[in-house]
Short mmCIF file of C-alpha atoms in Angstrom, two decimals:
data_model
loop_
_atom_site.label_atom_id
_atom_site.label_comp_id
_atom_site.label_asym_id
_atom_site.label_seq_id
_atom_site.Cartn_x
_atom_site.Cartn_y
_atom_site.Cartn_z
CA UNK A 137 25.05 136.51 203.93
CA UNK A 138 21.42 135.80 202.06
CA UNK A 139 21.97 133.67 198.77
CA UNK A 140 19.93 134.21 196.23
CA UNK A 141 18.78 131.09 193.72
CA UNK A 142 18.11 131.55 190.34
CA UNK A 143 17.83 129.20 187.71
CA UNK A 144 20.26 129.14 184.46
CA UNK A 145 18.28 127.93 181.11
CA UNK A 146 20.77 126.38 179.32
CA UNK A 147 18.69 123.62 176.87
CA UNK A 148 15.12 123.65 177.25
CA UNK A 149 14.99 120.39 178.96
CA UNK A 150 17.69 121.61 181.40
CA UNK A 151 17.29 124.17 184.50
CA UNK A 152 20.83 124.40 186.33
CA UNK A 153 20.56 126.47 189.81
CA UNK A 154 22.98 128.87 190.81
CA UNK A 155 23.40 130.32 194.09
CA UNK A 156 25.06 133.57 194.29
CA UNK A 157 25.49 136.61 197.41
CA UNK A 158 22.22 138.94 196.63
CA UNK A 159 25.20 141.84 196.51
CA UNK A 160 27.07 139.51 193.38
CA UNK A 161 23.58 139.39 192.05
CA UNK A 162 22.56 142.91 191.72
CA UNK A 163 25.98 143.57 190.93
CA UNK A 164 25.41 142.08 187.74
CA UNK A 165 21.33 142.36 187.01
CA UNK A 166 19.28 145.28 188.21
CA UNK A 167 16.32 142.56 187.96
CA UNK A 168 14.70 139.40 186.74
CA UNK A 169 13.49 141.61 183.42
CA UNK A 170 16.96 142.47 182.69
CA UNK A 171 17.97 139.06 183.45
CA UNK A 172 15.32 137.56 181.35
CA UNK A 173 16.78 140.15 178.25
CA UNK A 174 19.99 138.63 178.46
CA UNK A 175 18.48 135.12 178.30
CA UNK A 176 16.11 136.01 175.56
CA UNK A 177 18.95 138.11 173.55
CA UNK A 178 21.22 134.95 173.76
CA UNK A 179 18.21 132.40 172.61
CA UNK A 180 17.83 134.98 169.28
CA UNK A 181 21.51 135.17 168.74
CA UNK A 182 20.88 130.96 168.71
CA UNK A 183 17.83 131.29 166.80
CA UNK A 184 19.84 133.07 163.89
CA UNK A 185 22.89 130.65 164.03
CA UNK A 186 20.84 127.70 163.88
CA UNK A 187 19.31 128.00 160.50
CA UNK A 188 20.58 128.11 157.35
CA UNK A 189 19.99 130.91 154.44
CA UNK A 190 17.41 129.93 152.15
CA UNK A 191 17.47 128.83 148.49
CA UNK A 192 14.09 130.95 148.29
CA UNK A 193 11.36 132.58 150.94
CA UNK A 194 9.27 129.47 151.48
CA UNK A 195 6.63 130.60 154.15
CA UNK A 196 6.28 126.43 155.69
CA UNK A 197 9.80 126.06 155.87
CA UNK A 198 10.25 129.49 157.74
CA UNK A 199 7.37 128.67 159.93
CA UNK A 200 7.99 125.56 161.24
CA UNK A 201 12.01 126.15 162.05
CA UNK A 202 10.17 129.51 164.05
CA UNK A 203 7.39 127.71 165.84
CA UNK A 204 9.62 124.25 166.58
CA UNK A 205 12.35 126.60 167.65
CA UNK A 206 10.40 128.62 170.48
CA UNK A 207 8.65 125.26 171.25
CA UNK A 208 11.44 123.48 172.72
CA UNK A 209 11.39 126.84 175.06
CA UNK A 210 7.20 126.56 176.08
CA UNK A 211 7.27 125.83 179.57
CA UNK A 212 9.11 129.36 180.22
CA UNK A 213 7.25 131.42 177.55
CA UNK A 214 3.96 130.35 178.86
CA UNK A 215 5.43 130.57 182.51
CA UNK A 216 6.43 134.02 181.50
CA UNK A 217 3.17 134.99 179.85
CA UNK A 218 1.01 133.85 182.88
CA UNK A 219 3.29 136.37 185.08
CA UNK A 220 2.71 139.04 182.60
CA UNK A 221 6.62 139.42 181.04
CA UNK A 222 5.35 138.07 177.49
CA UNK A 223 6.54 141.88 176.59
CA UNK A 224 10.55 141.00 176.92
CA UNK A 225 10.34 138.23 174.61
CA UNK A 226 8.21 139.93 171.69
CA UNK A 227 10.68 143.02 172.38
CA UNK A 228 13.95 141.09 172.64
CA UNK A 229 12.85 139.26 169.06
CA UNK A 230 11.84 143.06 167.53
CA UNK A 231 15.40 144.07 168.71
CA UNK A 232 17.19 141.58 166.12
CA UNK A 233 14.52 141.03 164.08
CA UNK A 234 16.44 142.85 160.85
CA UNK A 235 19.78 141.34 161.50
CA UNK A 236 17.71 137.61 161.66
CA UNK A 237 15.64 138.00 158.65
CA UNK A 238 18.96 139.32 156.90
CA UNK A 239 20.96 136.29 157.72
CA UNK A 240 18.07 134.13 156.49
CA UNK A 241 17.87 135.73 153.43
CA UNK A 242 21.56 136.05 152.72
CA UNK A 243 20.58 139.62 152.46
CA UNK A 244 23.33 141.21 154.54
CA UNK A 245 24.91 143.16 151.48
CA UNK A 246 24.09 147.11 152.13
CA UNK A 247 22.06 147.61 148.64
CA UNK A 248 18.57 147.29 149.06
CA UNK A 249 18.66 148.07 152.44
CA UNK A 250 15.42 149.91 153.25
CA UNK A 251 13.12 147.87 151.11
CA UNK A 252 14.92 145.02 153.23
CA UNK A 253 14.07 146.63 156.44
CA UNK A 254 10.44 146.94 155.59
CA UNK A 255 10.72 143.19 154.73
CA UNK A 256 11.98 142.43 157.75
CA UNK A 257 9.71 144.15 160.17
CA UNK A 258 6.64 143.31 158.25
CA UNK A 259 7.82 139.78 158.25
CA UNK A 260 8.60 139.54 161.86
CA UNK A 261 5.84 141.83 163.11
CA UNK A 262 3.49 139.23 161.57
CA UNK A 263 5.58 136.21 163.05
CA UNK A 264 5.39 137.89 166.42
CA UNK A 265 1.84 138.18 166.77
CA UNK A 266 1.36 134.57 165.57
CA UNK A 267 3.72 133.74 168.29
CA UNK A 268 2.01 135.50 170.51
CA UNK A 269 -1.41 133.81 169.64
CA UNK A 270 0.17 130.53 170.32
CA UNK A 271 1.49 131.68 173.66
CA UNK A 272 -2.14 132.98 174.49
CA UNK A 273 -3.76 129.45 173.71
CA UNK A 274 -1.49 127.91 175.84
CA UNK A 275 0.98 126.58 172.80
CA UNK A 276 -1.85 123.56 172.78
CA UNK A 277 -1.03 123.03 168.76
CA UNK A 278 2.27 120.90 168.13
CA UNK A 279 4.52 123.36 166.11
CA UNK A 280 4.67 121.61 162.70
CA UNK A 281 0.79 121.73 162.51
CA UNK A 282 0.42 125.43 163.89
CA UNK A 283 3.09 126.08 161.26
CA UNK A 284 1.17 124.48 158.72
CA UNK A 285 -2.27 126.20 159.46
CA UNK A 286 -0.44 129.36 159.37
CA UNK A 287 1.39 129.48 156.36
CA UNK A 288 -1.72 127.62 154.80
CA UNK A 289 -3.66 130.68 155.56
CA UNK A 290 -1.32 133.26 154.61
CA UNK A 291 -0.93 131.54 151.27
CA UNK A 292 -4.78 132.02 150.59
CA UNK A 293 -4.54 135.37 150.51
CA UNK A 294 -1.21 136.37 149.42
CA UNK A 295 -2.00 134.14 146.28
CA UNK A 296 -5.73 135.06 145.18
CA UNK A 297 -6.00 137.58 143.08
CA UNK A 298 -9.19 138.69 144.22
CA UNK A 299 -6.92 140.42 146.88
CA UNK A 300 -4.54 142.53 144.20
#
């Protein structure tokens, strides 16, 4: 019977292999995309757990838990963007965006609910194209400066009132 190697992520700095029957395989993934959305589910699910709800919305600190967070994970996001799959992670973090920025917030009481939905996409949609600009340079920037630049320059403009 052909086996069928794949790698389990477990830690960033850790790649276990597994060998399993191609039939046990498919049995349980259609593909490496589907395979790659469980991985990417469970590293939001992580993402979430791992940080605590704020005392108030403070851009840096946001920023740099975000951009350390998905650095300890470059090799495979900028493996994955050279083999064009960059798409399952920004989806994956759309997916759970709400429930994330919720948790964060200690938001998850039901009043409020669409004005904190629009929070939370606007939030996130802006934190995934930022991730995805770091991806596209190649991640080059450690996190706590890229984190820095960015909030710096979302600060300018969210507080100058030449923008109101």
């Amino acid at each position: 019977m052909d086996k069928v190697q794949f790698g389990i992520i477990d830690t960033p700095s850790q790649m276990k292999k597994a060998y399993a029957g191609r039939r046990t395989f498919y049995r349980l993934y259609t593909g490496k995309e589907e395979v790659l959305h469980v991985w990417f589910d469970k590293l939001c699910r992580e993402y979430k757990d791992s940080y605590p709800v704020l005392d108030r919305y403070d851009l840096n600190q946001i920023a740099k838990g975000y951009f350390e967070f998905w650095y300890s994970y470059r090799e495979i996001l900028l493996l994955m963007h050279q083999r064009g799959l960059s798409e399952i992670i920004y989806g994956e973090i759309s997916r759970v965006s709400e429930d994330i920025v919720k948790t964060r917030m200690g938001c998850e009481r039901e009043e409020g609910q669409e004005d904190m939905r629009f929070f939370a996409y606007y939030s996130v949609g802006g934190f995934i194209l930022l991730l995805r600009h770091w991806i596209e340079g190649g991640m080059q920037e450690r996190p706590e400066a890229y984190a820095q630049k960015v909030s710096t320059a979302i600060l300018k403009y969210l507080c100058n009132d030449t923008y109101r």
